[in-house]
Coordinates of C-alpha atoms and ligand atoms in Angstrom, one line a residue:
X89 CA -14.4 -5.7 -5.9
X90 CA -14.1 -2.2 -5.2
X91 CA -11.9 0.0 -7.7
X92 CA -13.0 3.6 -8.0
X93 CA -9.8 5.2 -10.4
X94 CA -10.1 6.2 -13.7
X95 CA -5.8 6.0 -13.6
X96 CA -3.1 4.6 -12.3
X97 CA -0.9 7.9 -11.1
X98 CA 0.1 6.6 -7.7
X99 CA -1.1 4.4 -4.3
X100 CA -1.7 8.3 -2.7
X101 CA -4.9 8.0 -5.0
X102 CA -6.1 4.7 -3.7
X103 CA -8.3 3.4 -1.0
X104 CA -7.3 0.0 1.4
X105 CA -9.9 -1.4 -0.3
X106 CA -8.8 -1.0 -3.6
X107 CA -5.2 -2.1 -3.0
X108 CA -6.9 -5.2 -1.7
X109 CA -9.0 -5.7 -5.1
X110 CA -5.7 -5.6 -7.3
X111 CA -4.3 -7.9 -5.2
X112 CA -6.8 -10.6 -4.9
X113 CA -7.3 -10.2 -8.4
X114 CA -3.2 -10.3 -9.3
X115 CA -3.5 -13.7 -7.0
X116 CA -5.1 -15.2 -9.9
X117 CA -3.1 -13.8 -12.7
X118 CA 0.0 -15.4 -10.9
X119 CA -1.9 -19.1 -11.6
X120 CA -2.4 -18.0 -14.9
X121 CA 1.3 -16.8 -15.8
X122 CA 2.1 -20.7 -14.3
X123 CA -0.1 -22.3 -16.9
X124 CA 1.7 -23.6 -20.7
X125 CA -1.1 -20.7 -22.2
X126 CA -1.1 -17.5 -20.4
X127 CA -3.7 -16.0 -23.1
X128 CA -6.9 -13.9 -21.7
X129 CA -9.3 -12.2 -24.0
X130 CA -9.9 -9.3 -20.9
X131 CA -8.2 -6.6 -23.4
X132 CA -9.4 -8.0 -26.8
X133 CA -9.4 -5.5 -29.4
X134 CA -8.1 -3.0 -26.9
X135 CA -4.5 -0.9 -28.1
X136 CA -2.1 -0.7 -24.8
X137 CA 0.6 2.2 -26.0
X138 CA 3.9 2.2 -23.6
X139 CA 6.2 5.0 -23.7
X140 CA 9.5 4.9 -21.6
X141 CA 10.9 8.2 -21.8
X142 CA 13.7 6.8 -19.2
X143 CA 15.6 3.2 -18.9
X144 CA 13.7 0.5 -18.5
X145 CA 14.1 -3.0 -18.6
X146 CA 12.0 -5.4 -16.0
X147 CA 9.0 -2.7 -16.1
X148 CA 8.7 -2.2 -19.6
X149 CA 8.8 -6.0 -20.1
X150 CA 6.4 -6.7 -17.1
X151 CA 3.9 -3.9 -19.0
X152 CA 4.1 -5.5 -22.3
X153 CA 3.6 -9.1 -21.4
X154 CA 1.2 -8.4 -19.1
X155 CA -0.9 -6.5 -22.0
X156 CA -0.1 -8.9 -24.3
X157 CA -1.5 -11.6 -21.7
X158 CA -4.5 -10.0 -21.7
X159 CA -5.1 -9.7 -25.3
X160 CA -4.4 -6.2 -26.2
X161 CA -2.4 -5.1 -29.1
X162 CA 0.9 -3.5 -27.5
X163 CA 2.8 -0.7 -28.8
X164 CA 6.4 0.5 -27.5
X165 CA 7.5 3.3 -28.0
X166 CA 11.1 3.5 -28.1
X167 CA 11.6 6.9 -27.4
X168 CA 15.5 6.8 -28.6
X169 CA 14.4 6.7 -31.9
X170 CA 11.3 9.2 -31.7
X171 CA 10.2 13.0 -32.7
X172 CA 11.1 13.6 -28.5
X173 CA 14.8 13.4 -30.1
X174 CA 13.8 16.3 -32.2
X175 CA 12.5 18.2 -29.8
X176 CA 9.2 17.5 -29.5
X177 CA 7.4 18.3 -26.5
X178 CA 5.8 15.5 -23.8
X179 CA 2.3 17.0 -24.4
X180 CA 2.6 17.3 -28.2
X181 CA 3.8 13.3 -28.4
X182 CA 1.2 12.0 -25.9
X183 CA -1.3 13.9 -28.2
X184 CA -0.4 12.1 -31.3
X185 CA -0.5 9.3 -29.6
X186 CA -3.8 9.6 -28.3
X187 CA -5.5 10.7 -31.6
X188 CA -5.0 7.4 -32.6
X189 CA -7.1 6.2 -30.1
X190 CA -5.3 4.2 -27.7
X191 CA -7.4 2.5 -24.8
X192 CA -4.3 2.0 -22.2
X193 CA -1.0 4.5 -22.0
X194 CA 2.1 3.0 -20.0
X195 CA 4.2 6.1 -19.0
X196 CA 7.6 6.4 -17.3
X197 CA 9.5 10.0 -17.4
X198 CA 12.4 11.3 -15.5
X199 CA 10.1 14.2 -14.0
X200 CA 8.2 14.2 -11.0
X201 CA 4.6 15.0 -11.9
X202 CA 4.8 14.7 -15.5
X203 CA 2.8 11.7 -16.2
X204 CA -0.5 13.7 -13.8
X205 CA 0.1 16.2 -16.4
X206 CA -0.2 14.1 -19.2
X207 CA -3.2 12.2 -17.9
X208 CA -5.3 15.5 -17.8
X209 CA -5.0 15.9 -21.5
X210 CA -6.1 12.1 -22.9
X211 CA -8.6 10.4 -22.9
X212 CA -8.0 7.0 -22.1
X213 CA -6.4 5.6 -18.8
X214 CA -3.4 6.2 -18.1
X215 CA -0.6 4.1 -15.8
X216 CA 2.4 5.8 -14.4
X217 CA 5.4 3.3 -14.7
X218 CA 7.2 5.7 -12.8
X219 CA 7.4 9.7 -12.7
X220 CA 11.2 10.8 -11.0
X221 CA 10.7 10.6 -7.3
X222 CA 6.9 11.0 -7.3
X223 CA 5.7 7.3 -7.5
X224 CA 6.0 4.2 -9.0
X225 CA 2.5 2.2 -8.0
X226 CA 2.8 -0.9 -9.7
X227 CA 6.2 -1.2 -7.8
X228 CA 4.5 -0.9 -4.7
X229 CA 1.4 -3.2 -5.4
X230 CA 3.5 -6.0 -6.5
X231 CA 6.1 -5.4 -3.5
X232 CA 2.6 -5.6 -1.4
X233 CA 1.4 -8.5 -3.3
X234 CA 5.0 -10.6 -2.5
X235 CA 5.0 -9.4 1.0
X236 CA 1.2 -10.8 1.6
X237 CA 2.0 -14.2 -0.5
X238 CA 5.6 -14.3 1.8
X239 CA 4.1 -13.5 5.3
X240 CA 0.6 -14.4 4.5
X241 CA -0.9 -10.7 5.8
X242 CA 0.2 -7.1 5.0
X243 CA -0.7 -5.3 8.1
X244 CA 0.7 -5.0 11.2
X245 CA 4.9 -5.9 10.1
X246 CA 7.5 -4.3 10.6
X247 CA 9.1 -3.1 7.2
X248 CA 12.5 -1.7 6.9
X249 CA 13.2 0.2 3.8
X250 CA 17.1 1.1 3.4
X251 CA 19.1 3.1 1.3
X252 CA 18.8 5.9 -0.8
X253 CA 15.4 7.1 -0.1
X254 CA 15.5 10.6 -1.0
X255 CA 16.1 9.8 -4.9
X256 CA 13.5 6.6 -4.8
X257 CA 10.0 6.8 -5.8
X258 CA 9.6 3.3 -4.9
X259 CA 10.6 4.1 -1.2
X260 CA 8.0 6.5 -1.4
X261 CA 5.0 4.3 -3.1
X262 CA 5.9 1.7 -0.6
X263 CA 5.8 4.1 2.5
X264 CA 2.4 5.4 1.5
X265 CA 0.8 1.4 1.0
X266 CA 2.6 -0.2 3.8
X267 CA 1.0 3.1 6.0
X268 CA -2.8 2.7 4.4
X269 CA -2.4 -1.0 5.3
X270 CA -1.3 -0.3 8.9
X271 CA 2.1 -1.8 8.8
X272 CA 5.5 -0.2 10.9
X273 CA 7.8 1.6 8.7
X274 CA 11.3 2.1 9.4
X275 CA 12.9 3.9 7.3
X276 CA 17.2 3.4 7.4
X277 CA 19.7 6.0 5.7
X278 CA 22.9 8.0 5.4
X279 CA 21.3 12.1 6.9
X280 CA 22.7 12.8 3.0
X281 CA 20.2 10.3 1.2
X282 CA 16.9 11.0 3.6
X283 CA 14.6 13.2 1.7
X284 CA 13.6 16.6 3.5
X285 CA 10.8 16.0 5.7
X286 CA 10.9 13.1 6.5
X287 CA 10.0 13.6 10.3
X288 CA 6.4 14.1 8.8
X289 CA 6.0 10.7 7.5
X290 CA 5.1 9.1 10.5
X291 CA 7.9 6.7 9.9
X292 CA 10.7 6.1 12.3
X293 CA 14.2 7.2 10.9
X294 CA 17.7 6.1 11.7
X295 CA 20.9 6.0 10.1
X296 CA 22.2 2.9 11.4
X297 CA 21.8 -0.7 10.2
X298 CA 22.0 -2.5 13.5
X299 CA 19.1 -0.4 14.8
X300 CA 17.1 0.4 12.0
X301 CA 17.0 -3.6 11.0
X302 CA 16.3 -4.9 14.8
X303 CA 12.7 -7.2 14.9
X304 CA 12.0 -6.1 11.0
X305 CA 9.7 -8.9 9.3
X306 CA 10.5 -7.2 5.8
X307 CA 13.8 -5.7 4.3
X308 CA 13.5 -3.7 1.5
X309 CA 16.9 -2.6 -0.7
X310 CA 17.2 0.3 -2.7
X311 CA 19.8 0.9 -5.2
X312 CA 21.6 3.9 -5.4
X313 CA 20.0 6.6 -8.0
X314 CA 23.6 8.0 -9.2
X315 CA 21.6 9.5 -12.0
X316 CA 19.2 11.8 -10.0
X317 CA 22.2 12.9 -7.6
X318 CA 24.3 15.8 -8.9
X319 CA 26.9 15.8 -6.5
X320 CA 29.1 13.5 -3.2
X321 CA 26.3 12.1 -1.3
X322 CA 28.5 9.5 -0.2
X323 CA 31.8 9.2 0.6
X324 CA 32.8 6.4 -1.7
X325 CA 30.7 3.0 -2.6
X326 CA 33.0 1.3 -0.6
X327 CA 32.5 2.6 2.3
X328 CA 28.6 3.2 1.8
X329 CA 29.1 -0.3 1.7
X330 CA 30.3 -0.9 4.7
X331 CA 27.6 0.9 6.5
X332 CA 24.7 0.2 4.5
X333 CA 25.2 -2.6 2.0
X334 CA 22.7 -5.5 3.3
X335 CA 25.1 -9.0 4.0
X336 CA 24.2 -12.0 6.1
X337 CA 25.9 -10.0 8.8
X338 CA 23.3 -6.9 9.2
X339 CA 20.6 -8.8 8.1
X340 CA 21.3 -11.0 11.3
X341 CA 19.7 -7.9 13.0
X342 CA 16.4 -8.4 11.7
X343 CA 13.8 -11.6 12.8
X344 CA 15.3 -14.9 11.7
X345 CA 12.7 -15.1 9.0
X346 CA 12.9 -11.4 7.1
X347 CA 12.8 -11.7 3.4
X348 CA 14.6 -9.8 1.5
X349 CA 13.7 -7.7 -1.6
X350 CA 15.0 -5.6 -4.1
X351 CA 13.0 -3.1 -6.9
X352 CA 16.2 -3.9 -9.6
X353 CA 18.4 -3.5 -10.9
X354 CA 20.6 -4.2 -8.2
X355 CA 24.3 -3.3 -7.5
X356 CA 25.4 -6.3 -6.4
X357 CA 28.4 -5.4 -3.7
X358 CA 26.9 -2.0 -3.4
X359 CA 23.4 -1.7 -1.7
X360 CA 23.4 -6.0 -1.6
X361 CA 25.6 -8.7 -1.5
X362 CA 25.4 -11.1 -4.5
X363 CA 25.1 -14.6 -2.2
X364 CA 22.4 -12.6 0.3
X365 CA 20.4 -11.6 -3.3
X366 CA 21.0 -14.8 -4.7
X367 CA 19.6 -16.7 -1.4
X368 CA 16.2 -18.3 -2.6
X369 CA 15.7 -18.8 1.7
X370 CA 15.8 -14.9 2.0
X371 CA 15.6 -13.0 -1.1
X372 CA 12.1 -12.5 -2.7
X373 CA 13.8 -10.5 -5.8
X374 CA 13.0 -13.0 -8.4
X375 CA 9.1 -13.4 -6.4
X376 CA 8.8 -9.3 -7.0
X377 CA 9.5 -9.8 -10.6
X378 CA 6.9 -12.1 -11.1
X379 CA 4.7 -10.3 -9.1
X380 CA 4.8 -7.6 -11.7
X381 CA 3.4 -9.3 -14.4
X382 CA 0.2 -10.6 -12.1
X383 CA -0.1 -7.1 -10.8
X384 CA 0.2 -5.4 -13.6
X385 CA -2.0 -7.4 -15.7
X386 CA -4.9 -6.6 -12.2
X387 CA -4.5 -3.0 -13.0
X388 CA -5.0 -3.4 -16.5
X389 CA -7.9 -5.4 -16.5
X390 CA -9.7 -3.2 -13.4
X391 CA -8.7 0.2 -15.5
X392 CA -10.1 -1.1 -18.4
X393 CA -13.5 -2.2 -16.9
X394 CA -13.8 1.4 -15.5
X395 CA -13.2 3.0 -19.0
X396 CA -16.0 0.7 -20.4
X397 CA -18.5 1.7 -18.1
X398 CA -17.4 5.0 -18.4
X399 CA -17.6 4.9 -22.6
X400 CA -21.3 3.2 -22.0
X401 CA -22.3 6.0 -19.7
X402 CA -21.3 8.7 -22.4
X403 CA -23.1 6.8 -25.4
X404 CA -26.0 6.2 -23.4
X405 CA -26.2 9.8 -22.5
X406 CA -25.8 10.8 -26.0
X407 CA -28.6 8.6 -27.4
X408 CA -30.8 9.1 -24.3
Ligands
LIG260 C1 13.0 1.2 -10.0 C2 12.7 2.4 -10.7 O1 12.8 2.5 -11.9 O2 12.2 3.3 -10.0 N1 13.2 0.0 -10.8 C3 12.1 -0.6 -11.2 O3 11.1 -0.1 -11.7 N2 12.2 -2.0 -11.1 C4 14.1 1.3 -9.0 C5 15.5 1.7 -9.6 O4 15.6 2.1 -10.7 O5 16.4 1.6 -8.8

């Protein structure tokens, strides 16, 4: 079971085979989460800290039961109520943190980057539960994870992700897996909410529906970030809509057996319609959120084995 990384900072670190390892081993945390007990002793008398410096609901959740699953005391940090209010720096509050000798740090920020930063200055591992529009890999292994489970392989589909891609770092996790695994990407947007670049992803790019959905196996929703835009990048949610908003109608473009997913939280009547999301013969949604727990609780454990063989290499170096 090959996993090389020392953190969790984002799929551009990984290897196929190492996506492949947290999924196989997420496959069995799913029969686990199924059972009446749920309890592991893989993080026993390990201390899991999570600190959310943005919103959070299903993520922060998914983190904490998974540690707690696994047997590690769990600490959140509700950041509302912390010393960041007073001004305290990032750095300065991951330090504290770390002097009290946490084995596992959860981290979510609002900028891009920041949670790399932070990893270089503790010394445990560290998980990004998503930096801005950097990445968000535990959204992308557990989107992999219900993809495999829904289509039974994740290579060689064609996956259309739609919607406001230039604010999403879930877009952009997913881009980067669904590429290592050799899978088609399409990617499907208003010109206004493409990032830059984009002609260098090696993904094909439209801004129509009809087109962009034709033959897709997969279709992947994204809500609209309103909080990272600072300005009209579209004309009016009605009307975005119209042209983008997923309904039995568009998805009638893609093959007669695409799922349908979602990240959350969703806009119903925005980016989705509420029936199409609610459609247990087409939507995955409520599959990705359990998905999260399993994965999650892979990550964990296969961080958490590196850091012990890491520890025991340093102790038997210093007694040697
Ligand atoms: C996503 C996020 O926070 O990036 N949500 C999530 O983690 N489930 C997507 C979003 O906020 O739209």
């Amino acid at each position: 079971m090959p996993f090389r990384a020392r953190h969790l900072l984002g799929i551009e670190h990984l290897a196929p085979d190492e996506i492949t390892t947290v999924l196989d081993l997420a496959e069995r945390y799913v029969d686990l989460n199924r059972r009446t007990i749920k309890r592991t002793d893989v993080l026993a008398g390990m201390t899991q800290i999570n600190m959310f410096f943005e919103n959070s609901t299903r993520t922060q959740a998914s983190f904490e039961l998974a540690g707690k699953r696994l047997g590690a005391d769990v600490m959140t940090m509700s950041v509302a109520q912390s010393s960041v209010k007073k001004g305290e720096t990032l750095i300065d509050t991951a330090m504290t943190l770390n002097a009290m000798q946490p084995d596992l740090l959860v981290v979510r920020h609002s900028s891009s980057g920041a949670v790399n930063l932070l990893a270089s200055k503790v010394n445990c591992a560290v998980l990004n539960a998503g930096d801005g529009r950097h990445e968000h890999p535990t959204q992308a292994l557990l989107d992999a994870l219900t993809i495999r489970r829904a289509k039974g392989r994740l290579h060689r589909l064609t996956v259309a992700i739609c919607g406001d891609i230039a604010h999403s770092r879930v877009a952009r996790s997913n881009l980067i897996l669904l590429g290592k695994m050799e899978n088609r990407i399409r990617l499907i947007a208003p010109p206004t909410l493409m990032p830059s670049g984009v002609s260098e992803f090696g993904c094909e790019v439209y801004d129509d529906m009809a087109e962009g959905l034709k033959d897709a196996d997969v279709v992947m929703m994204l809500r609209l970030q309103k909080e990272r835009m600072d300005g009209g990048f579209i004309p009016s949610e009605r009307e975005y809509y119209h042209r983008y908003g997923l309904d039995a109608e568009k998805l009638a473009y893609a093959k007669p057996d695409a799922i349908v997913m979602h990240p959350g939280p969703m806009n119903r009547g925005v980016e989705i319609d509420g029936t199409l999301a609610d459609d247990i013969n087409r939507s995955v949604i409520q599959d990705q959120v359990e998905m999260g727990v399993a994965v999650r609780m892979a990550c964990m454990e296969l961080l958490a084995r590196n850091l012990k063989a890491e520890r025991g290499r340093v102790a038997a170096e210093a007694g040697a």
